[in-house]
Amino acid sequence: MTESAETTPRDPDAVRERAREALLGARERTALLTECVTDGELTSQVSPLMSPLVWDLAHIGNQEEQWLLRAVAGQGAMRPEIDPLYDAFEHPRAERPSLPLLAPAEARAYAAEVRGRALDVLDVAPVHGSPLHDAGFAFGMIAQHEQQHDETMLITHQLRTGPTALTAPAPRPATAFTGPHEVLVPGGAFTMGTSAEPWALDNERPAHRRTVPPFFLDTVPVTNAAYQRFVEDGGYDEPRWWEPRGWEHIRAHGIHAPLYWRREGGVWLRRSFGVTEPVVPDEPVLHVGWFEADAYARWAGRRLPTEAEWEKAARFDPATGRSARYPWGDADPGPDHANLGQRHLRPAPAGSYPAGESFLGVRQLIGDVWEWTASGFEPYPGFTAFPYREYSEVFFGGDYKVLRGGSFAVGPVACRGTFRNWDHPVRRQIFSGFRTARDAAPDRGGAREVVR
């Protein structure tokens, strides 16, 4: 296998410090998302697609208790009676407001007490000797879990109505991108997945060889301006662009544009975290489902990339033949590499972050928007569920499409070149966008040139 070498420290003190920083960073963000609204808003449900924020808060604490206090430290349950309330598989989101959930003050106190005990455990826990302990895996898993729920809570904030609760600076203005609109990704074998990343989750494992034919991939994600062309060309009214289930869905629900878009006085507007503003032409399009991404690609004479194609574009270094951890190499992401961690509440303009460009010249593969791929969510060869089946295994083979790359809402600890996300093709409330691909054939087959 030609995979990048592990860069996570193995020295016990360094492992513990990395875990501590990840846990504290996630908790700081959780506090930001839950302390900016009233207790009434914490307990209300803004959409049947989402939990009340107070459920996420206590669920974060409950997962941390189960894995760090009980599984790692061997401690008894603090409040075993609440375990069923915060079991995501026992209670669908639509039902959670009717449960006897912890009140906001109780949920905060519970999560804080669990965290205090978990940090004490971290000081003395072994960092090798079992898969759960190796390189602090359990602590890294919990930090990623909390960041994933932080992203979920940010989605809830976007869905809520009323005065703005969150603010953040806009991304730095970028010089208009003038590079090529697509990049050739060479065909051949590469290493997909990972067996070396200590905090990688089970569906990212193991590393294995994949072969893809040569193909062209958009250099940057599809922008609002490009997607607007599709909308105004009647894309939502022409069934030939749509997968049959997608056509049925948009007709049944009266969908004619991305979620949160509306046309007023000849101008396209969008709502973003309580603020209504004109759609920004050069930002990656956001809040589109898989069916919409697939229809746009067909309209443009292109297609969505497969998951394997996306990962090769993101990780493959043609000079060495190896797969790196990130598009730019093996270093952890910094603010110059990608738009991550809720530093901003929107994608950066297309073509931003030249320091995050891949070895092949593709930009913004990490951060900004989750990118839909053509692939369904399936296990890799040799997959083993760890540490519990419900994280990945129960979702394999269902009506799910894989998303890659993360978004501005994703914590860096929960995003890397091998990280896999998945959702139903109708989902639009997530921070999703896409880029398109085409086969590397001499004839473009009628593909239309679109504004990027």
Short mmCIF file of C-alpha atoms in Angstrom, two decimals:
data_model
loop_
_atom_site.label_atom_id
_atom_site.label_comp_id
_atom_site.label_asym_id
_atom_site.label_seq_id
_atom_site.Cartn_x
_atom_site.Cartn_y
_atom_site.Cartn_z
CA MET A 1 0.00 0.00 0.00
CA THR A 2 1.23 3.50 -0.76
CA GLU A 3 -0.52 5.49 1.93
CA SER A 4 0.86 8.46 3.80
CA ALA A 5 2.54 7.60 7.05
CA GLU A 6 0.71 8.26 10.30
CA THR A 7 1.51 11.69 11.69
CA THR A 8 -0.38 11.49 14.97
CA PRO A 9 2.07 11.42 17.90
CA ARG A 10 2.52 8.14 19.78
CA ASP A 11 4.21 9.65 22.83
CA PRO A 12 1.60 9.28 25.62
CA ASP A 13 1.85 12.89 26.74
CA ALA A 14 1.52 14.16 23.17
CA VAL A 15 -1.44 11.85 22.52
CA ARG A 16 -3.18 13.11 25.63
CA GLU A 17 -2.55 16.73 24.72
CA ARG A 18 -3.93 16.24 21.24
CA ALA A 19 -7.03 14.57 22.67
CA ARG A 20 -7.46 17.29 25.28
CA GLU A 21 -7.29 20.05 22.65
CA ALA A 22 -9.82 18.22 20.47
CA LEU A 23 -12.25 17.73 23.35
CA LEU A 24 -11.96 21.30 24.61
CA GLY A 25 -12.29 22.75 21.12
CA ALA A 26 -15.47 20.78 20.52
CA ARG A 27 -16.95 21.82 23.86
CA GLU A 28 -16.22 25.49 23.22
CA ARG A 29 -18.20 25.24 20.00
CA THR A 30 -21.05 23.36 21.71
CA ALA A 31 -21.31 26.14 24.26
CA LEU A 32 -21.44 28.77 21.51
CA LEU A 33 -24.30 26.96 19.79
CA THR A 34 -26.38 26.35 22.92
CA GLU A 35 -25.83 29.52 24.96
CA CYS A 36 -26.89 32.02 22.28
CA VAL A 37 -30.57 31.07 22.43
CA THR A 38 -33.20 30.97 25.17
CA ASP A 39 -34.13 27.86 27.11
CA GLY A 40 -37.41 27.87 25.22
CA GLU A 41 -35.57 27.66 21.92
CA LEU A 42 -33.33 24.92 23.27
CA THR A 43 -36.34 22.74 24.01
CA SER A 44 -38.38 23.52 20.88
CA GLN A 45 -38.16 21.65 17.59
CA VAL A 46 -37.71 23.82 14.51
CA SER A 47 -38.21 20.92 12.08
CA PRO A 48 -39.16 17.23 12.33
CA LEU A 49 -35.85 16.59 10.56
CA MET A 50 -33.92 17.90 13.57
CA SER A 51 -33.78 17.26 17.32
CA PRO A 52 -34.34 19.99 19.88
CA LEU A 53 -30.95 21.50 20.66
CA VAL A 54 -31.23 20.33 24.26
CA TRP A 55 -31.42 16.72 23.06
CA ASP A 56 -28.12 17.10 21.17
CA LEU A 57 -26.51 18.69 24.23
CA ALA A 58 -27.40 15.83 26.58
CA HIS A 59 -26.74 13.19 23.91
CA ILE A 60 -23.19 14.53 23.56
CA GLY A 61 -22.69 14.05 27.30
CA ASN A 62 -24.30 10.61 27.30
CA GLN A 63 -22.10 9.29 24.50
CA GLU A 64 -19.04 10.66 26.27
CA GLU A 65 -20.08 8.98 29.51
CA GLN A 66 -20.71 5.63 27.83
CA TRP A 67 -17.41 5.50 25.97
CA LEU A 68 -14.89 7.42 28.10
CA LEU A 69 -16.17 6.82 31.62
CA ARG A 70 -17.73 3.39 31.28
CA ALA A 71 -15.86 1.69 28.40
CA VAL A 72 -12.38 3.23 28.89
CA ALA A 73 -12.32 3.85 32.65
CA GLY A 74 -14.66 1.06 33.75
CA GLN A 75 -16.80 3.37 35.87
CA GLY A 76 -20.43 2.72 36.72
CA ALA A 77 -23.24 4.56 34.96
CA MET A 78 -23.99 8.03 36.30
CA ARG A 79 -27.61 8.10 35.18
CA PRO A 80 -28.50 4.80 33.51
CA GLU A 81 -32.17 5.75 33.33
CA ILE A 82 -31.48 8.38 30.64
CA ASP A 83 -29.58 6.08 28.28
CA PRO A 84 -32.73 5.13 26.29
CA LEU A 85 -33.76 8.79 25.93
CA TYR A 86 -30.54 9.65 24.13
CA ASP A 87 -30.27 6.51 22.00
CA ALA A 88 -30.47 7.88 18.47
CA PHE A 89 -31.72 4.54 17.13
CA GLU A 90 -34.46 4.06 19.67
CA HIS A 91 -36.13 7.43 19.10
CA PRO A 92 -36.38 9.12 15.66
CA ARG A 93 -35.82 12.87 15.64
CA ALA A 94 -39.48 13.66 15.10
CA GLU A 95 -40.37 11.93 18.40
CA ARG A 96 -37.70 13.43 20.63
CA PRO A 97 -39.57 16.57 21.77
CA SER A 98 -42.19 14.34 23.41
CA LEU A 99 -39.62 12.49 25.55
CA PRO A 100 -38.95 13.39 29.21
CA LEU A 101 -35.63 15.02 28.29
CA LEU A 102 -33.31 16.72 30.73
CA ALA A 103 -34.15 20.39 31.09
CA PRO A 104 -31.55 22.86 29.79
CA ALA A 105 -29.93 23.45 33.19
CA GLU A 106 -29.80 19.70 33.90
CA ALA A 107 -28.40 18.94 30.46
CA ARG A 108 -25.64 21.53 30.87
CA ALA A 109 -24.75 20.28 34.34
CA TYR A 110 -24.71 16.64 33.20
CA ALA A 111 -22.51 17.33 30.16
CA ALA A 112 -20.14 19.43 32.29
CA GLU A 113 -19.82 16.77 34.98
CA VAL A 114 -19.14 14.08 32.41
CA ARG A 115 -16.49 16.25 30.76
CA GLY A 116 -14.72 16.94 34.07
CA ARG A 117 -14.53 13.24 34.83
CA ALA A 118 -13.45 12.42 31.25
CA LEU A 119 -10.53 14.83 31.45
CA ASP A 120 -9.47 13.16 34.70
CA VAL A 121 -9.63 9.79 32.92
CA LEU A 122 -7.55 11.17 30.06
CA ASP A 123 -4.73 12.02 32.48
CA VAL A 124 -4.24 8.37 33.43
CA ALA A 125 -5.77 6.27 30.65
CA PRO A 126 -3.42 4.03 28.64
CA VAL A 127 -2.94 5.08 25.05
CA HIS A 128 -2.05 1.62 23.74
CA GLY A 129 -2.92 -1.99 24.41
CA SER A 130 -6.32 -2.28 22.70
CA PRO A 131 -8.02 -0.77 19.63
CA LEU A 132 -10.13 1.48 21.87
CA HIS A 133 -7.04 2.83 23.67
CA ASP A 134 -4.50 2.95 20.83
CA ALA A 135 -3.37 6.54 20.14
CA GLY A 136 -6.28 7.76 22.26
CA PHE A 137 -8.84 6.48 19.73
CA ALA A 138 -11.82 6.62 22.11
CA PHE A 139 -11.10 10.26 22.97
CA GLY A 140 -10.67 11.14 19.30
CA MET A 141 -13.90 9.36 18.46
CA ILE A 142 -15.79 11.34 21.09
CA ALA A 143 -14.29 14.65 19.95
CA GLN A 144 -15.39 13.84 16.39
CA HIS A 145 -18.85 12.81 17.62
CA GLU A 146 -19.29 16.13 19.41
CA GLN A 147 -18.15 18.11 16.37
CA GLN A 148 -20.60 16.15 14.21
CA HIS A 149 -23.42 17.13 16.55
CA ASP A 150 -22.17 20.70 16.52
CA GLU A 151 -22.65 20.64 12.76
CA THR A 152 -26.13 19.19 13.28
CA MET A 153 -26.95 21.98 15.73
CA LEU A 154 -25.67 24.56 13.25
CA ILE A 155 -28.12 23.12 10.71
CA THR A 156 -30.85 23.65 13.31
CA HIS A 157 -29.74 27.27 13.69
CA GLN A 158 -30.03 27.74 9.93
CA LEU A 159 -33.56 26.28 9.98
CA ARG A 160 -34.76 28.43 12.89
CA THR A 161 -36.61 31.67 12.35
CA GLY A 162 -36.39 34.85 14.36
CA PRO A 163 -33.54 37.23 15.20
CA THR A 164 -30.00 36.26 14.31
CA ALA A 165 -28.38 34.21 17.07
CA LEU A 166 -24.97 33.53 15.52
CA THR A 167 -22.47 35.81 13.84
CA ALA A 168 -19.04 35.26 12.30
CA PRO A 169 -16.74 37.21 10.00
CA ALA A 170 -17.10 36.65 6.28
CA PRO A 171 -14.36 34.69 4.50
CA ARG A 172 -11.57 36.78 3.11
CA PRO A 173 -12.37 38.20 -0.33
CA ALA A 174 -10.67 36.19 -3.02
CA THR A 175 -9.27 37.30 -6.34
CA ALA A 176 -11.56 36.07 -9.08
CA PHE A 177 -10.44 32.56 -10.01
CA THR A 178 -9.00 32.50 -13.51
CA GLY A 179 -7.53 29.00 -13.57
CA PRO A 180 -8.71 26.11 -15.75
CA HIS A 181 -12.32 25.10 -15.20
CA GLU A 182 -11.40 21.41 -15.01
CA VAL A 183 -8.41 19.23 -14.16
CA LEU A 184 -7.37 15.90 -15.65
CA VAL A 185 -7.07 13.18 -13.03
CA PRO A 186 -4.86 10.37 -14.39
CA GLY A 187 -6.20 6.85 -14.58
CA GLY A 188 -4.71 3.91 -12.75
CA ALA A 189 -4.54 2.46 -9.29
CA PHE A 190 -4.28 4.38 -6.03
CA THR A 191 -4.68 3.69 -2.33
CA MET A 192 -8.19 4.45 -1.10
CA GLY A 193 -9.17 4.53 2.57
CA THR A 194 -6.73 4.25 5.43
CA SER A 195 -5.13 1.78 7.77
CA ALA A 196 -2.69 4.34 9.20
CA GLU A 197 -4.87 7.19 10.49
CA PRO A 198 -5.32 6.46 14.22
CA TRP A 199 -8.58 8.36 14.65
CA ALA A 200 -10.16 7.23 11.37
CA LEU A 201 -13.61 5.74 11.81
CA ASP A 202 -14.56 2.25 10.74
CA ASN A 203 -16.08 3.10 7.35
CA GLU A 204 -12.80 4.74 6.28
CA ARG A 205 -10.94 1.47 6.80
CA PRO A 206 -9.03 -0.48 5.60
CA ALA A 207 -6.66 0.95 3.00
CA HIS A 208 -7.10 -0.87 -0.30
CA ARG A 209 -6.23 -0.45 -3.95
CA ARG A 210 -8.74 1.05 -6.38
CA THR A 211 -8.37 1.67 -10.08
CA VAL A 212 -10.20 4.45 -11.93
CA PRO A 213 -10.03 5.43 -15.59
CA PRO A 214 -8.77 8.94 -16.39
CA PHE A 215 -11.39 11.65 -15.97
CA PHE A 216 -11.81 15.39 -15.77
CA LEU A 217 -13.03 17.06 -12.57
CA ASP A 218 -14.20 20.61 -11.92
CA THR A 219 -11.36 22.66 -10.46
CA VAL A 220 -13.76 24.36 -8.03
CA PRO A 221 -17.24 23.51 -6.74
CA VAL A 222 -20.24 24.51 -8.83
CA THR A 223 -21.10 28.12 -7.98
CA ASN A 224 -24.36 29.93 -7.38
CA ALA A 225 -23.93 31.71 -10.71
CA ALA A 226 -23.59 28.43 -12.58
CA TYR A 227 -26.48 26.85 -10.75
CA GLN A 228 -28.63 29.92 -11.38
CA ARG A 229 -28.12 29.32 -15.11
CA PHE A 230 -29.61 25.87 -14.65
CA VAL A 231 -32.58 27.26 -12.71
CA GLU A 232 -33.28 30.02 -15.22
CA ASP A 233 -32.92 27.62 -18.15
CA GLY A 234 -35.92 25.73 -16.77
CA GLY A 235 -33.89 22.97 -15.18
CA TYR A 236 -36.54 22.27 -12.55
CA ASP A 237 -39.24 22.02 -15.23
CA GLU A 238 -37.56 19.58 -17.59
CA PRO A 239 -37.96 15.90 -16.61
CA ARG A 240 -35.20 14.64 -18.90
CA TRP A 241 -32.53 15.98 -16.53
CA TRP A 242 -33.91 14.20 -13.49
CA GLU A 243 -33.62 10.72 -12.08
CA PRO A 244 -37.27 9.52 -11.96
CA ARG A 245 -37.49 9.52 -8.17
CA GLY A 246 -35.98 12.98 -8.09
CA TRP A 247 -38.49 14.31 -10.61
CA GLU A 248 -41.33 12.85 -8.57
CA HIS A 249 -39.92 14.41 -5.40
CA ILE A 250 -39.46 17.95 -6.72
CA ARG A 251 -42.90 17.95 -8.31
CA ALA A 252 -44.57 16.63 -5.17
CA HIS A 253 -42.88 19.27 -3.00
CA GLY A 254 -42.96 22.22 -5.38
CA ILE A 255 -39.16 22.60 -5.45
CA HIS A 256 -37.85 25.11 -8.02
CA ALA A 257 -34.52 26.32 -6.54
CA PRO A 258 -32.05 25.49 -3.76
CA LEU A 259 -33.38 25.52 -0.23
CA TYR A 260 -33.63 29.06 1.21
CA TRP A 261 -33.59 30.71 -2.25
CA ARG A 262 -36.44 32.92 -3.45
CA ARG A 263 -36.83 35.35 -6.33
CA GLU A 264 -38.02 38.84 -5.52
CA GLY A 265 -38.08 41.87 -7.81
CA GLY A 266 -36.00 40.06 -10.42
CA VAL A 267 -33.26 39.25 -7.88
CA TRP A 268 -32.45 35.90 -6.29
CA LEU A 269 -32.31 36.14 -2.50
CA ARG A 270 -31.42 33.60 0.14
CA ARG A 271 -31.85 33.32 3.89
CA SER A 272 -28.68 32.58 5.83
CA PHE A 273 -28.79 32.27 9.63
CA GLY A 274 -31.62 34.76 9.97
CA VAL A 275 -30.32 37.25 7.38
CA THR A 276 -31.89 37.66 3.95
CA GLU A 277 -29.37 38.70 1.31
CA PRO A 278 -28.75 38.50 -2.44
CA VAL A 279 -27.34 35.21 -3.63
CA VAL A 280 -23.56 35.64 -3.98
CA PRO A 281 -22.60 34.58 -7.53
CA ASP A 282 -19.09 33.27 -6.89
CA GLU A 283 -19.82 31.20 -3.78
CA PRO A 284 -20.30 27.43 -4.11
CA VAL A 285 -23.97 26.57 -4.33
CA LEU A 286 -25.33 25.34 -1.00
CA HIS A 287 -28.36 23.40 0.26
CA VAL A 288 -28.99 21.25 -2.78
CA GLY A 289 -29.86 17.56 -2.57
CA TRP A 290 -28.32 14.74 -4.56
CA PHE A 291 -31.21 14.71 -7.02
CA GLU A 292 -30.57 18.40 -7.78
CA ALA A 293 -26.82 17.91 -8.13
CA ASP A 294 -27.36 14.96 -10.47
CA ALA A 295 -29.88 16.92 -12.58
CA TYR A 296 -27.54 19.89 -12.91
CA ALA A 297 -24.71 17.60 -14.00
CA ARG A 298 -26.89 16.04 -16.70
CA TRP A 299 -28.00 19.49 -17.87
CA ALA A 300 -24.35 20.53 -18.12
CA GLY A 301 -23.48 17.43 -20.15
CA ARG A 302 -21.43 16.06 -17.29
CA ARG A 303 -21.91 13.75 -14.28
CA LEU A 304 -21.17 13.52 -10.60
CA PRO A 305 -17.81 11.96 -9.71
CA THR A 306 -17.77 8.57 -8.04
CA GLU A 307 -16.51 8.40 -4.48
CA ALA A 308 -13.30 6.72 -5.66
CA GLU A 309 -12.73 9.44 -8.27
CA TRP A 310 -13.26 12.14 -5.66
CA GLU A 311 -10.76 10.56 -3.27
CA LYS A 312 -8.13 10.06 -5.94
CA ALA A 313 -8.41 13.74 -6.91
CA ALA A 314 -8.13 14.70 -3.24
CA ARG A 315 -5.26 12.46 -2.09
CA PHE A 316 -3.19 11.12 -4.98
CA ASP A 317 0.29 12.54 -5.49
CA PRO A 318 1.44 11.61 -9.03
CA ALA A 319 5.06 12.44 -8.20
CA THR A 320 5.31 9.76 -5.52
CA GLY A 321 2.31 7.52 -6.25
CA ARG A 322 1.13 7.71 -2.64
CA SER A 323 -2.10 8.92 -1.08
CA ALA A 324 -1.74 11.83 1.35
CA ARG A 325 -3.96 12.60 4.33
CA TYR A 326 -5.24 15.82 2.74
CA PRO A 327 -5.16 17.43 -0.71
CA TRP A 328 -2.19 19.60 0.28
CA GLY A 329 -0.20 16.86 2.03
CA ASP A 330 -0.07 15.30 5.47
CA ALA A 331 -0.18 18.39 7.71
CA ASP A 332 -3.33 19.02 9.73
CA PRO A 333 -5.57 21.71 8.20
CA GLY A 334 -4.86 25.32 9.10
CA PRO A 335 -6.80 28.48 8.31
CA ASP A 336 -4.94 28.92 5.01
CA HIS A 337 -5.83 25.41 3.82
CA ALA A 338 -9.60 25.25 4.12
CA ASN A 339 -12.80 26.80 5.43
CA LEU A 340 -13.60 24.59 8.43
CA GLY A 341 -14.75 24.77 12.02
CA GLN A 342 -17.47 27.43 11.80
CA ARG A 343 -14.89 30.21 11.52
CA HIS A 344 -17.29 31.59 8.92
CA LEU A 345 -20.99 30.94 8.42
CA ARG A 346 -20.79 30.55 4.66
CA PRO A 347 -18.61 29.06 1.93
CA ALA A 348 -15.65 31.04 0.67
CA PRO A 349 -15.65 32.22 -2.97
CA ALA A 350 -14.82 29.55 -5.53
CA GLY A 351 -11.09 29.36 -6.08
CA SER A 352 -10.16 30.37 -2.53
CA TYR A 353 -7.46 28.67 -0.45
CA PRO A 354 -4.68 28.13 -3.00
CA ALA A 355 -2.59 26.67 -0.15
CA GLY A 356 -5.16 23.87 0.06
CA GLU A 357 -4.95 22.96 -3.61
CA SER A 358 -4.47 19.27 -4.34
CA PHE A 359 -1.38 17.79 -5.98
CA LEU A 360 -3.40 17.72 -9.21
CA GLY A 361 -4.52 21.34 -8.98
CA VAL A 362 -8.09 20.91 -7.63
CA ARG A 363 -9.26 23.50 -5.08
CA GLN A 364 -11.58 23.46 -2.07
CA LEU A 365 -11.89 19.69 -1.85
CA ILE A 366 -11.85 20.09 1.93
CA GLY A 367 -14.23 22.50 3.65
CA ASP A 368 -16.77 25.01 2.29
CA VAL A 369 -19.46 22.52 1.15
CA TRP A 370 -20.03 18.79 1.43
CA GLU A 371 -19.81 17.38 -2.09
CA TRP A 372 -22.30 14.81 -3.34
CA THR A 373 -20.81 11.88 -5.23
CA ALA A 374 -22.47 9.38 -7.54
CA SER A 375 -21.79 6.50 -5.15
CA GLY A 376 -23.99 4.70 -2.68
CA PHE A 377 -22.72 4.09 0.85
CA GLU A 378 -21.07 0.66 0.95
CA PRO A 379 -18.32 -0.98 3.06
CA TYR A 380 -14.77 -1.23 1.84
CA PRO A 381 -13.28 -4.71 1.24
CA GLY A 382 -12.25 -6.09 4.63
CA PHE A 383 -14.51 -3.74 6.60
CA THR A 384 -14.91 -4.48 10.31
CA ALA A 385 -17.44 -2.64 12.45
CA PHE A 386 -15.73 -0.82 15.33
CA PRO A 387 -16.48 0.01 18.04
CA TYR A 388 -20.22 -0.39 17.37
CA ARG A 389 -22.31 -1.50 14.38
CA GLU A 390 -24.65 1.47 14.51
CA TYR A 391 -22.05 4.00 13.42
CA SER A 392 -21.77 2.69 9.84
CA GLU A 393 -22.77 -0.89 9.22
CA VAL A 394 -26.52 -0.49 9.63
CA PHE A 395 -26.53 2.19 6.90
CA PHE A 396 -24.72 0.20 4.21
CA GLY A 397 -26.75 -0.65 1.14
CA GLY A 398 -29.62 1.69 1.94
CA ASP A 399 -30.94 4.72 0.10
CA TYR A 400 -27.86 6.78 0.87
CA LYS A 401 -25.43 8.71 -1.28
CA VAL A 402 -21.89 9.49 -0.17
CA LEU A 403 -20.74 13.06 0.45
CA ARG A 404 -17.11 14.00 0.73
CA GLY A 405 -14.85 16.85 1.81
CA GLY A 406 -16.66 18.49 4.73
CA SER A 407 -18.10 21.99 4.88
CA PHE A 408 -17.54 25.26 6.71
CA ALA A 409 -19.56 23.67 9.54
CA VAL A 410 -17.22 20.70 10.05
CA GLY A 411 -14.60 20.62 12.78
CA PRO A 412 -11.10 19.87 11.48
CA VAL A 413 -10.86 16.81 13.74
CA ALA A 414 -13.84 15.32 11.87
CA CYS A 415 -12.59 15.97 8.36
CA ARG A 416 -9.80 14.40 6.27
CA GLY A 417 -9.22 13.01 2.82
CA THR A 418 -10.66 9.63 3.78
CA PHE A 419 -13.67 10.86 5.79
CA ARG A 420 -17.05 9.62 4.51
CA ASN A 421 -20.45 11.20 5.08
CA TRP A 422 -23.76 9.91 3.75
CA ASP A 423 -27.37 11.00 3.53
CA HIS A 424 -30.62 10.47 1.64
CA PRO A 425 -30.68 12.01 -1.85
CA VAL A 426 -33.60 14.27 -0.89
CA ARG A 427 -31.74 15.97 1.97
CA ARG A 428 -31.19 19.71 1.43
CA GLN A 429 -30.94 21.17 4.93
CA ILE A 430 -27.37 19.88 5.18
CA PHE A 431 -24.48 22.09 4.03
CA SER A 432 -24.17 20.31 0.70
CA GLY A 433 -22.97 21.31 -2.74
CA PHE A 434 -21.09 19.45 -5.48
CA ARG A 435 -18.69 19.53 -8.39
CA THR A 436 -19.01 17.68 -11.69
CA ALA A 437 -16.86 15.33 -13.73
CA ARG A 438 -16.64 13.87 -17.21
CA ASP A 439 -14.89 10.94 -18.80
CA ALA A 440 -11.54 11.70 -20.39
CA ALA A 441 -12.68 11.15 -23.97
CA PRO A 442 -11.70 13.21 -27.03
CA ASP A 443 -15.32 14.23 -27.67
CA ARG A 444 -16.98 16.29 -24.94
CA GLY A 445 -20.31 14.80 -25.99
CA GLY A 446 -22.23 18.06 -26.07
CA ALA A 447 -21.17 19.32 -22.64
CA ARG A 448 -22.12 22.94 -22.23
CA GLU A 449 -19.75 25.57 -20.92
CA VAL A 450 -21.14 27.11 -17.78
CA VAL A 451 -20.18 30.10 -15.69
CA ARG A 452 -18.18 28.93 -12.71
#
